[in-house]
Coordinates of C-alpha atoms in Angstrom, one line a residue:
X1 CA 20.2 -38.7 -15.3
X2 CA 16.8 -39.6 -16.7
X3 CA 15.2 -38.6 -20.0
X4 CA 12.9 -36.3 -18.0
X5 CA 15.7 -33.7 -17.8
X6 CA 14.3 -30.7 -19.6
X7 CA 15.8 -27.9 -21.6
X8 CA 13.5 -24.9 -21.5
X9 CA 13.8 -22.5 -24.5
X10 CA 13.1 -18.9 -23.5
X11 CA 12.2 -16.9 -26.6
X12 CA 14.3 -18.3 -29.4
X13 CA 13.4 -17.4 -33.0
X14 CA 14.8 -17.9 -36.4
X15 CA 17.9 -15.9 -37.1
X16 CA 17.9 -13.1 -39.6
X17 CA 19.7 -14.5 -42.7
X18 CA 23.4 -13.8 -42.5
X19 CA 26.7 -15.4 -43.2
X20 CA 26.8 -18.5 -41.0
X21 CA 29.9 -18.7 -38.8
X22 CA 30.5 -20.3 -35.5
X23 CA 33.2 -20.3 -32.8
X24 CA 33.4 -23.2 -30.4
X25 CA 34.7 -23.5 -26.8
X26 CA 36.2 -26.9 -27.6
X27 CA 38.0 -27.7 -24.4
X28 CA 38.5 -26.6 -20.8
X29 CA 39.9 -23.1 -20.8
X30 CA 38.9 -22.5 -24.4
X31 CA 42.1 -23.9 -25.8
X32 CA 45.3 -25.6 -24.5
X33 CA 46.6 -22.3 -23.2
X34 CA 44.0 -22.3 -20.4
X35 CA 43.5 -18.5 -20.8
X36 CA 39.7 -18.5 -20.5
X37 CA 39.6 -15.7 -23.0
X38 CA 37.6 -15.5 -26.2
X39 CA 38.3 -13.4 -29.3
X40 CA 34.6 -12.6 -29.6
X41 CA 33.1 -9.1 -29.5
X42 CA 29.5 -9.3 -30.6
X43 CA 28.5 -8.8 -26.9
X44 CA 30.5 -5.7 -25.8
X45 CA 30.5 -2.8 -23.4
X46 CA 27.9 -0.9 -25.4
X47 CA 25.3 -3.6 -25.6
X48 CA 25.9 -6.1 -22.7
X49 CA 23.1 -4.4 -20.7
X50 CA 20.6 -6.0 -23.2
X51 CA 21.9 -9.5 -22.5
X52 CA 19.1 -11.9 -21.5
X53 CA 18.5 -15.6 -21.1
X54 CA 18.3 -17.5 -24.4
X55 CA 17.7 -21.0 -22.9
X56 CA 18.1 -23.0 -19.7
X57 CA 18.9 -26.6 -19.1
X58 CA 18.0 -28.2 -15.8
X59 CA 20.0 -31.3 -14.7
X60 CA 17.4 -32.4 -12.1
X61 CA 20.2 -32.8 -9.5
X62 CA 20.5 -29.9 -7.1
X63 CA 23.8 -28.6 -5.8
X64 CA 27.6 -28.8 -6.5
X65 CA 27.1 -28.0 -10.2
X66 CA 30.7 -26.8 -11.0
X67 CA 31.2 -27.9 -14.6
X68 CA 32.5 -25.8 -17.4
X69 CA 30.6 -26.7 -20.6
X70 CA 32.5 -27.7 -23.8
X71 CA 31.1 -26.7 -27.2
X72 CA 32.1 -28.5 -30.4
X73 CA 30.5 -28.0 -33.8
X74 CA 27.3 -26.5 -32.3
X75 CA 26.9 -29.2 -29.6
X76 CA 27.3 -28.5 -25.9
X77 CA 28.6 -31.2 -23.6
X78 CA 28.2 -30.7 -19.9
X79 CA 28.6 -32.9 -16.8
X80 CA 26.3 -32.6 -13.9
X81 CA 26.6 -33.5 -10.2
X82 CA 27.3 -37.2 -9.9
X83 CA 29.1 -37.4 -13.2
X84 CA 26.0 -37.6 -15.4
X85 CA 26.6 -36.1 -18.8
X86 CA 24.3 -34.4 -21.4
X87 CA 24.8 -33.4 -25.0
X88 CA 22.7 -30.4 -26.0
X89 CA 22.0 -28.3 -29.1
X90 CA 24.2 -25.2 -28.2
X91 CA 21.7 -23.0 -30.1
X92 CA 18.4 -24.1 -28.5
X93 CA 19.2 -26.2 -25.5
X94 CA 17.5 -29.2 -27.1
X95 CA 18.6 -32.5 -25.4
X96 CA 20.5 -34.7 -27.9
X97 CA 21.4 -37.5 -25.4
X98 CA 22.1 -38.1 -21.8
X99 CA 24.4 -40.5 -20.0
X100 CA 23.5 -41.8 -16.5
X101 CA 26.6 -42.6 -14.4
X102 CA 26.3 -45.5 -12.0
X103 CA 28.8 -45.3 -9.2
X104 CA 30.6 -48.4 -7.9
X105 CA 31.1 -47.1 -4.4
X106 CA 29.5 -44.5 -2.2
X107 CA 32.8 -43.8 -0.5
X108 CA 34.0 -40.8 -2.5
X109 CA 36.2 -37.8 -1.7
X110 CA 34.1 -34.8 -0.8
X111 CA 30.8 -33.8 -2.4
X112 CA 29.7 -35.5 -5.7
X113 CA 31.0 -32.6 -7.9
X114 CA 33.1 -32.5 -11.0
X115 CA 34.3 -29.7 -13.2
X116 CA 33.7 -30.8 -16.8
X117 CA 34.5 -33.2 -19.7
X118 CA 36.8 -33.2 -22.6
X119 CA 35.8 -33.8 -26.2
X120 CA 38.1 -35.1 -29.0
X121 CA 37.9 -37.1 -32.2
X122 CA 34.3 -38.2 -31.7
X123 CA 34.6 -39.2 -28.0
X124 CA 33.6 -37.5 -24.7
X125 CA 36.0 -38.1 -21.8
X126 CA 35.2 -37.8 -18.1
X127 CA 37.1 -38.6 -14.9
X128 CA 34.7 -39.6 -12.2
X129 CA 34.3 -39.1 -8.4
X130 CA 34.4 -42.9 -8.0
X131 CA 37.9 -43.2 -9.5
X132 CA 37.1 -44.1 -13.2
X133 CA 38.1 -42.6 -16.5
X134 CA 35.4 -43.2 -19.2
X135 CA 34.9 -42.5 -22.9
X136 CA 31.4 -41.9 -24.4
X137 CA 30.4 -41.7 -28.1
X138 CA 29.9 -38.0 -28.8
X139 CA 27.0 -38.7 -31.1
X140 CA 25.0 -41.1 -29.0
X141 CA 26.3 -41.0 -25.4
X142 CA 27.1 -44.8 -25.6
X143 CA 29.8 -45.9 -23.2
X144 CA 32.9 -46.8 -25.3
X145 CA 35.4 -47.7 -22.6
X146 CA 35.5 -47.6 -18.8
X147 CA 38.9 -47.7 -16.9
X148 CA 38.9 -48.1 -13.2
X149 CA 41.9 -45.9 -12.2
X150 CA 41.6 -46.1 -8.4
X151 CA 39.3 -47.3 -5.7
X152 CA 38.5 -44.3 -3.5
X153 CA 38.1 -46.3 -0.3
X154 CA 41.6 -47.9 -0.4
X155 CA 44.0 -46.6 2.2
X156 CA 41.5 -45.4 4.9
X157 CA 43.1 -45.5 8.3
X158 CA 41.9 -46.4 11.8
X159 CA 43.2 -43.1 13.1
X160 CA 40.8 -41.2 10.9
X161 CA 37.9 -43.3 12.3
X162 CA 38.9 -42.7 15.9
X163 CA 39.2 -39.0 15.4
X164 CA 35.9 -38.8 13.6
X165 CA 34.3 -40.4 16.6
X166 CA 35.9 -37.9 18.9
X167 CA 34.4 -35.0 16.9
X168 CA 30.9 -36.0 18.1
X169 CA 27.7 -35.9 16.0
X170 CA 29.0 -33.4 13.3
X171 CA 29.0 -34.9 9.8
X172 CA 32.5 -35.8 8.7
X173 CA 33.8 -36.5 5.3
X174 CA 37.2 -36.8 3.7
X175 CA 39.4 -39.7 4.8
X176 CA 41.9 -39.2 2.0
X177 CA 39.8 -41.0 -0.5
X178 CA 41.1 -40.6 -4.1
X179 CA 38.9 -39.6 -6.9
X180 CA 38.7 -37.1 -9.8
X181 CA 37.4 -33.5 -10.0
X182 CA 39.3 -32.0 -13.0
X183 CA 38.2 -32.0 -16.6
X184 CA 40.6 -34.2 -18.5
X185 CA 43.2 -32.8 -20.9
X186 CA 43.4 -34.6 -24.3
X187 CA 46.8 -34.2 -26.0
X188 CA 48.9 -36.4 -28.3
X189 CA 46.3 -39.2 -28.3
X190 CA 46.3 -39.3 -24.5
X191 CA 43.7 -38.5 -21.9
X192 CA 45.5 -36.9 -18.9
X193 CA 43.9 -36.6 -15.4
X194 CA 45.1 -36.4 -11.8
X195 CA 43.6 -37.4 -8.5
X196 CA 42.2 -35.3 -5.7
X197 CA 41.9 -36.3 -2.0
X198 CA 45.5 -37.4 -1.6
X199 CA 46.5 -34.8 1.1
X200 CA 43.0 -34.0 2.4
X201 CA 42.2 -34.1 6.1
X202 CA 38.7 -34.6 7.5
X203 CA 36.1 -32.0 6.6
X204 CA 33.8 -31.4 9.5
X205 CA 30.6 -29.8 8.5
X206 CA 29.0 -27.1 10.7
X207 CA 25.7 -25.4 10.0
X208 CA 27.1 -22.2 11.4
X209 CA 29.2 -21.5 8.3
X210 CA 33.0 -21.1 8.2
X211 CA 35.3 -22.8 5.7
X212 CA 32.7 -24.0 3.2
X213 CA 30.4 -24.7 6.1
X214 CA 32.8 -26.1 8.7
X215 CA 36.4 -26.8 9.5
X216 CA 39.3 -28.9 8.2
X217 CA 41.3 -31.4 10.3
X218 CA 44.8 -32.6 9.5
X219 CA 45.9 -35.7 11.5
X220 CA 49.5 -36.5 12.7
X221 CA 51.4 -39.2 10.9
X222 CA 50.4 -42.0 8.5
X223 CA 47.4 -40.2 7.1
X224 CA 47.1 -39.5 3.4
X225 CA 47.6 -41.0 0.0
X226 CA 50.2 -40.5 -2.7
X227 CA 48.9 -38.1 -5.4
X228 CA 49.5 -38.9 -9.1
X229 CA 48.7 -37.8 -12.6
X230 CA 48.3 -40.4 -15.3
X231 CA 47.8 -40.6 -19.1
X232 CA 45.5 -43.1 -20.8
X233 CA 45.3 -44.1 -24.4
X234 CA 42.4 -42.0 -25.9
X235 CA 41.1 -44.9 -28.0
X236 CA 41.5 -47.9 -25.6
X237 CA 41.7 -46.5 -22.1
X238 CA 45.0 -48.3 -21.4
X239 CA 47.3 -46.5 -19.0
X240 CA 50.5 -45.2 -20.8
X241 CA 52.3 -43.4 -18.0
X242 CA 51.9 -42.3 -14.4
X243 CA 53.7 -39.5 -12.5
X244 CA 53.7 -39.5 -8.7
X245 CA 53.7 -36.1 -6.9
X246 CA 55.7 -37.3 -3.9
X247 CA 59.3 -38.0 -4.7
X248 CA 60.4 -41.4 -3.5
X249 CA 64.1 -40.6 -3.3
X250 CA 64.8 -37.3 -1.7
X251 CA 61.4 -35.8 -1.0
X252 CA 62.9 -33.9 1.9
X253 CA 64.6 -31.5 -0.6
X254 CA 66.9 -28.8 0.7
X255 CA 65.1 -27.9 4.0
X256 CA 64.6 -24.4 2.7
X257 CA 64.2 -21.5 5.2
X258 CA 62.5 -19.3 2.6
X259 CA 60.2 -19.8 -0.3
X260 CA 62.1 -19.7 -3.7
X261 CA 61.0 -16.1 -4.1
X262 CA 62.4 -15.2 -0.7
X263 CA 59.6 -15.1 1.9
X264 CA 60.6 -16.5 5.3
X265 CA 58.9 -19.9 6.3
X266 CA 59.4 -19.8 10.1
X267 CA 60.4 -23.5 10.1
X268 CA 62.2 -25.4 12.9
X269 CA 64.7 -27.0 10.7
X270 CA 66.6 -28.6 13.6
X271 CA 63.5 -30.4 14.8
X272 CA 62.6 -31.6 11.3
X273 CA 66.1 -33.0 10.8
X274 CA 66.0 -34.8 14.2
X275 CA 62.7 -36.4 13.2
X276 CA 63.7 -37.4 9.7
X277 CA 65.0 -40.9 10.5
X278 CA 61.7 -41.8 12.2
X279 CA 59.7 -40.6 9.2
X280 CA 61.9 -41.7 6.3
X281 CA 58.9 -43.4 4.6
X282 CA 56.5 -40.5 4.9
X283 CA 56.5 -39.9 1.1
X284 CA 54.4 -43.1 0.7
X285 CA 51.4 -41.3 2.1
X286 CA 52.6 -37.8 1.3
X287 CA 49.6 -36.2 -0.5
X288 CA 49.8 -33.8 -3.4
X289 CA 46.3 -33.7 -4.9
X290 CA 45.8 -32.4 -8.5
X291 CA 42.9 -30.1 -8.7
X292 CA 42.6 -28.6 -12.2
X293 CA 43.4 -29.3 -15.9
X294 CA 47.0 -28.7 -17.1
X295 CA 47.9 -26.2 -19.8
X296 CA 49.7 -27.7 -22.8
X297 CA 52.4 -26.3 -25.1
X298 CA 52.5 -28.6 -28.2
X299 CA 55.7 -27.0 -29.5
X300 CA 57.7 -27.9 -26.4
X301 CA 55.7 -31.1 -25.7
X302 CA 55.1 -30.0 -22.1
X303 CA 52.1 -29.9 -19.8
X304 CA 52.0 -27.6 -16.8
X305 CA 50.1 -28.4 -13.7
X306 CA 49.8 -27.4 -10.0
X307 CA 50.1 -29.8 -7.1
X308 CA 48.4 -29.8 -3.7
X309 CA 49.4 -29.8 -0.1
X310 CA 51.4 -32.6 1.5
X311 CA 49.9 -35.0 4.1
X312 CA 49.3 -34.9 6.9
X313 CA 47.6 -31.7 6.2
X314 CA 48.6 -28.7 8.3
X315 CA 50.8 -30.9 10.4
X316 CA 54.5 -30.9 9.4
X317 CA 56.6 -32.6 12.0
X318 CA 55.8 -36.1 10.8
X319 CA 56.9 -35.3 7.2
X320 CA 60.3 -33.5 7.7
X321 CA 61.8 -31.7 4.7
X322 CA 60.4 -29.7 1.8
X323 CA 58.1 -32.6 0.7
X324 CA 58.8 -32.6 -3.0
X325 CA 56.9 -32.1 -5.3
X326 CA 53.9 -31.0 -3.4
X327 CA 52.8 -27.3 -3.6
X328 CA 54.6 -26.9 -6.9
X329 CA 54.0 -25.7 -10.5
X330 CA 55.4 -28.6 -12.5
X331 CA 56.3 -29.2 -16.2
X332 CA 56.0 -32.8 -17.5
X333 CA 56.8 -34.3 -20.8
X334 CA 53.4 -35.0 -22.3
X335 CA 54.5 -38.3 -24.0
X336 CA 56.3 -39.9 -21.1
X337 CA 55.3 -38.0 -17.9
X338 CA 59.0 -37.3 -17.1
X339 CA 59.6 -34.3 -14.9
X340 CA 61.2 -31.4 -16.8
X341 CA 61.1 -28.7 -14.0
X342 CA 59.3 -27.7 -10.9
X343 CA 58.9 -24.5 -8.8
X344 CA 57.8 -25.2 -5.2
X345 CA 55.8 -22.2 -4.1
X346 CA 55.6 -23.3 -0.4
X347 CA 58.1 -25.9 0.8
X348 CA 57.0 -27.9 3.8
X349 CA 53.5 -26.4 3.6
X350 CA 51.1 -26.3 6.6
X351 CA 48.2 -24.0 5.6
X352 CA 46.3 -25.6 2.7
X353 CA 47.8 -23.4 -0.1
X354 CA 47.4 -25.9 -2.9
X355 CA 48.6 -24.7 -6.3
X356 CA 45.1 -25.1 -7.5
X357 CA 44.1 -22.5 -10.1
X358 CA 44.9 -23.8 -13.5
X359 CA 48.2 -22.5 -15.0
X360 CA 47.8 -20.4 -18.2
X361 CA 50.2 -19.7 -21.1
X362 CA 51.3 -16.3 -22.3
X363 CA 54.0 -14.3 -24.1
X364 CA 55.7 -12.3 -21.3
X365 CA 57.5 -9.1 -22.1
X366 CA 61.0 -8.8 -20.7
X367 CA 64.0 -6.4 -21.2
X368 CA 65.4 -9.0 -23.6
X369 CA 62.2 -9.4 -25.5
X370 CA 59.1 -11.6 -25.3
X371 CA 59.5 -15.0 -23.5
X372 CA 57.2 -17.9 -23.9
X373 CA 55.9 -18.2 -20.3
X374 CA 53.5 -20.0 -18.0
X375 CA 51.7 -18.2 -15.2
X376 CA 49.9 -19.4 -12.1
X377 CA 47.6 -17.4 -9.7
X378 CA 48.3 -18.7 -6.2
X379 CA 46.4 -19.1 -3.0
X380 CA 49.2 -17.2 -1.3
X381 CA 48.2 -14.0 -3.1
X382 CA 50.7 -13.6 -6.0
X383 CA 50.6 -14.5 -9.7
X384 CA 53.9 -16.1 -10.6
X385 CA 55.3 -16.0 -14.2
X386 CA 57.9 -18.6 -15.4
X387 CA 59.9 -19.3 -18.4
X388 CA 57.9 -22.1 -20.1
X389 CA 61.0 -24.1 -21.1
X390 CA 63.1 -23.9 -18.0
X391 CA 60.9 -22.8 -15.1
X392 CA 63.0 -19.8 -14.3
X393 CA 60.9 -17.2 -12.3
X394 CA 60.4 -14.2 -14.6
X395 CA 58.1 -12.1 -12.5
X396 CA 55.9 -12.1 -9.4
X397 CA 52.9 -9.7 -9.3
X398 CA 52.0 -7.3 -6.5
X399 CA 50.1 -9.2 -3.8
X400 CA 46.3 -9.2 -4.4
X401 CA 45.5 -9.5 -0.7
X402 CA 46.8 -8.1 2.6
X403 CA 49.0 -10.8 4.3
X404 CA 48.9 -11.5 8.1
X405 CA 51.4 -13.8 9.8
X406 CA 52.1 -15.5 6.5
X407 CA 53.7 -19.0 7.0
X408 CA 53.4 -18.8 10.8
X409 CA 53.0 -22.4 11.9
X410 CA 49.9 -23.8 13.7
X411 CA 50.1 -23.6 17.5
X412 CA 48.1 -25.0 20.5
X413 CA 47.0 -21.5 21.2
X414 CA 45.8 -21.0 17.7
X415 CA 47.6 -19.0 15.0
X416 CA 45.6 -16.5 12.8
X417 CA 47.0 -16.4 9.3
X418 CA 45.9 -14.6 6.1
X419 CA 45.1 -15.9 3.6
X420 CA 43.4 -19.1 4.9
X421 CA 43.1 -22.3 2.9
X422 CA 40.4 -21.0 0.6
X423 CA 42.8 -18.5 -0.9
X424 CA 43.5 -15.6 -2.1
X425 CA 42.9 -17.5 -5.5
X426 CA 41.6 -21.0 -5.2
X427 CA 40.8 -23.6 -7.9
X428 CA 38.8 -21.1 -9.9
X429 CA 40.3 -20.3 -13.4
X430 CA 41.8 -16.9 -14.0
X431 CA 41.0 -15.2 -17.4
X432 CA 43.9 -13.7 -19.3
X433 CA 43.5 -11.2 -22.1
X434 CA 46.7 -11.6 -24.3
X435 CA 46.2 -8.2 -26.1
X436 CA 45.9 -6.2 -22.9
X437 CA 48.4 -8.6 -21.0
X438 CA 45.9 -8.5 -18.1
X439 CA 44.8 -11.3 -15.8
X440 CA 41.4 -11.2 -14.1
X441 CA 41.1 -13.1 -10.8
X442 CA 38.4 -13.8 -8.2
X443 CA 40.2 -13.1 -4.9
X444 CA 39.0 -14.1 -1.5
X445 CA 40.2 -11.9 1.4
X446 CA 40.0 -13.7 4.8
X447 CA 42.0 -15.4 7.5
X448 CA 41.9 -18.7 9.3
X449 CA 42.9 -20.0 12.7
X450 CA 45.3 -23.0 12.8
X451 CA 45.1 -24.8 16.1
X452 CA 47.1 -27.9 17.2
X453 CA 44.9 -30.2 19.4
X454 CA 45.3 -33.6 21.1
X455 CA 43.1 -36.7 21.7
X456 CA 44.5 -38.4 24.8
X457 CA 45.7 -42.0 24.7
X458 CA 43.1 -44.5 25.6
X459 CA 42.6 -48.3 25.6
X460 CA 46.0 -49.1 24.2
X461 CA 45.6 -46.5 21.5
X462 CA 48.4 -43.8 21.4
X463 CA 47.8 -40.1 21.7
X464 CA 46.5 -38.5 18.5
X465 CA 47.6 -35.0 17.6
X466 CA 45.8 -33.0 14.9
X467 CA 45.5 -29.5 13.5
X468 CA 42.1 -27.9 13.2
X469 CA 41.6 -25.1 10.7
X470 CA 38.6 -22.8 11.1
X471 CA 37.5 -19.3 10.0
X472 CA 39.2 -16.6 12.0
X473 CA 36.4 -14.7 13.7
X474 CA 36.6 -10.9 13.7
X475 CA 38.9 -10.8 10.6
X476 CA 37.6 -9.1 7.4
X477 CA 36.1 -11.6 4.9
X478 CA 35.1 -10.5 1.5
X479 CA 35.8 -11.1 -2.2
X480 CA 37.2 -8.8 -5.0
X481 CA 37.4 -9.1 -8.7
X482 CA 41.0 -8.0 -9.3
X483 CA 42.8 -7.1 -12.6
X484 CA 46.6 -7.6 -12.7
X485 CA 48.7 -6.0 -15.4
X486 CA 51.2 -8.8 -16.1
X487 CA 52.7 -6.6 -18.9
X488 CA 53.3 -3.7 -16.5
X489 CA 55.3 -5.4 -13.8
X490 CA 52.4 -7.3 -12.3
X491 CA 50.8 -4.2 -10.8
X492 CA 47.2 -4.2 -9.7
X493 CA 45.2 -2.3 -12.4
X494 CA 41.9 -2.3 -10.4
X495 CA 40.1 -4.2 -7.7
X496 CA 36.3 -4.1 -7.0
X497 CA 34.6 -5.5 -4.0
X498 CA 31.8 -8.0 -4.6
X499 CA 28.5 -8.2 -2.9
X500 CA 28.9 -11.8 -2.0
X501 CA 31.7 -14.4 -2.2
X502 CA 33.0 -14.9 -5.8
X503 CA 33.2 -18.4 -7.2
X504 CA 33.6 -20.4 -10.4
X505 CA 36.3 -18.4 -12.2
X506 CA 36.4 -15.6 -14.8
X507 CA 35.9 -15.2 -18.5
X508 CA 37.3 -12.3 -20.6
X509 CA 36.3 -11.4 -24.2
X510 CA 37.5 -9.1 -26.9
X511 CA 34.3 -7.1 -26.3
X512 CA 36.0 -5.5 -23.4
X513 CA 34.2 -7.6 -20.8
X514 CA 35.0 -9.8 -17.8
X515 CA 32.3 -12.2 -16.6
X516 CA 32.4 -13.4 -13.0
X517 CA 30.0 -15.3 -10.8
X518 CA 28.9 -14.8 -7.2
X519 CA 27.7 -17.3 -4.7
X520 CA 24.5 -15.3 -4.1
X521 CA 23.5 -16.3 -7.7
X522 CA 24.5 -13.2 -9.7
X523 CA 26.5 -13.5 -12.9
X524 CA 28.2 -10.1 -13.5
X525 CA 29.7 -8.5 -16.6
X526 CA 32.4 -6.0 -15.7
X527 CA 34.1 -3.4 -17.9
X528 CA 37.7 -4.8 -18.4
X529 CA 39.1 -1.3 -18.3
X530 CA 38.1 -0.4 -14.7
X531 CA 36.0 -3.2 -13.2
X532 CA 32.6 -1.3 -13.3
X533 CA 29.6 -3.7 -13.4
X534 CA 27.8 -3.1 -16.7
X535 CA 25.2 -5.9 -16.3
X536 CA 24.2 -8.6 -13.8
X537 CA 21.6 -11.4 -13.7
X538 CA 20.2 -13.4 -10.8
X539 CA 20.5 -17.1 -11.9
X540 CA 18.5 -18.4 -8.9
X541 CA 21.4 -20.3 -7.3
X542 CA 25.0 -19.7 -6.5
X543 CA 27.4 -19.6 -9.5
X544 CA 29.9 -22.4 -9.0
X545 CA 31.3 -23.1 -12.4
X546 CA 33.4 -21.0 -14.9
X547 CA 31.4 -19.1 -17.5
X548 CA 32.2 -19.7 -21.2
X549 CA 31.2 -18.1 -24.5
X550 CA 30.7 -19.3 -28.1
X551 CA 28.8 -18.5 -31.3
X552 CA 26.4 -20.5 -33.4
X553 CA 25.3 -19.2 -36.8
X554 CA 26.8 -15.8 -36.0
X555 CA 25.1 -15.3 -32.6
X556 CA 27.3 -15.1 -29.5
X557 CA 26.2 -16.9 -26.3
X558 CA 27.5 -16.9 -22.7
X559 CA 26.8 -20.0 -20.5
X560 CA 27.3 -20.7 -16.8
X561 CA 26.4 -23.4 -14.3
X562 CA 24.3 -22.2 -11.3
X563 CA 24.2 -25.0 -8.7
X564 CA 25.5 -23.5 -5.5
X565 CA 27.7 -25.3 -2.9
X566 CA 27.9 -26.2 0.7
X567 CA 28.9 -22.6 1.5
X568 CA 25.8 -21.2 -0.3
X569 CA 23.6 -23.4 1.8
X570 CA 25.3 -22.5 5.1
X571 CA 25.0 -18.8 4.3
X572 CA 21.4 -18.8 3.2
X573 CA 21.9 -18.7 -0.6
X574 CA 20.1 -21.2 -2.7
X575 CA 21.3 -24.3 -4.5
X576 CA 20.1 -25.3 -7.9
X577 CA 20.5 -27.4 -11.1
X578 CA 20.5 -24.9 -14.0
X579 CA 22.8 -24.3 -16.9
X580 CA 21.8 -20.7 -17.9
X581 CA 22.7 -19.5 -21.4
X582 CA 22.5 -15.8 -22.4
X583 CA 22.4 -13.9 -25.7
X584 CA 21.5 -10.5 -27.1
X585 CA 17.9 -10.1 -28.3
X586 CA 17.6 -10.9 -32.0

């Protein structure tokens, strides 16, 4: 990122003298609870229609701008596409410093996106697409330490290369390369991050649209990496502990016929057990990506995180068993990484239902009184609520989507299943208002077709079987912003259909508002009581990051990244490079 990056101030003036007070957004999610809720009410239902841009920062790098800004003591820290970082005056947008990231390999997982930084004790931490964890001086942007955690290109397979060649001239990316997407969590003097790409198949791009502009391919046998979460010393960068998602001893689990909450899985258990001796080492390449920042309970000393799909993606016979601890909500000891409990939402998963949206903490009302709880909004269409200490399932919300053939396995003829791998609720954060006990989720309604295909044996190479996942044509596809009353049995309070696909996540405030972004470029403010849109603004590019709010000198601001994505390009919406910051007129 060059010094030519500009911050354009759009009509800022001196504040009318008043008591100076500020409220930061000091970490991902606002605080360690991951609630994406702010107890700020200067912008409210009555005046939000007057909201206007206060300033704009342009990164100079178009597309895949998914970062959630962090604001500490009036300074905003934001990471751009390619892991470049800028520190800005949160009141005016003035550039304080920029950091230019120089990658060590072009072989990364997926597009060059990341979802934000962490700030603590004078340092800015970032986990990068090329497998590094770095610390910058918060005042100057100077690199303090740089830890190579993984080389993304390690572990690529010949099978993937052969299959990519069979797919013709379509652009292919993936190859189970490990890297980082999540904003780090800083807790107990540790910087905690997890890798993505571990269980990912090939992503085949297609200008015609579909699943983020193409299809996903999962390859039979020996394809994938072992996912992990690690903690690094915040001062030195030395690794302190590492937890692997795939269980080395007993990853087959119990061969469950239903999910833990009782939904049938339609598994061929006999076939899996017959294949088990042949695939006893499947855990070594068993997948389990980690997509988003854990929540943290300092009293219990536990972090809560979701794990991704097993590998090979969408192809279960070569990984018999439940594939522990993929597809799980997991509690780990923050100081040691030791597993305390897990809840596997989908044993032996074959549909891409990663536990991706960040968990959030709440006090959950029960007949016996309030319980310290952790909730997770799933791709399968339910919000699960668990006892924070034990993992016991306390509640499951009403479904936020209509299911179709849920957990039906892929077939050569093609199986249509709803939801598809994009959700119900994907990686996007869910806002939770603790006073109303209400969660606000961006929900994607749609189906996918899962088809088992074969590449014939040739030139001494064995036959290759794979599963291709593509958008199900003719099935309804739309987004809703949906409010779920977790204090009232998990019932749906309201659900409003969006004009385009929703993305980036939600933000709720004590002003009775819910902010939500659309991939056509609109940032919308909804009434938290009934979902009515009270204000919207066209940001010029698809909203792809979570909105945040903060105050400086008594004035409340709302900030959001507008960078678009591969989907916005495929469907005709623009990409961009802008961080847009709003406030009420002075």
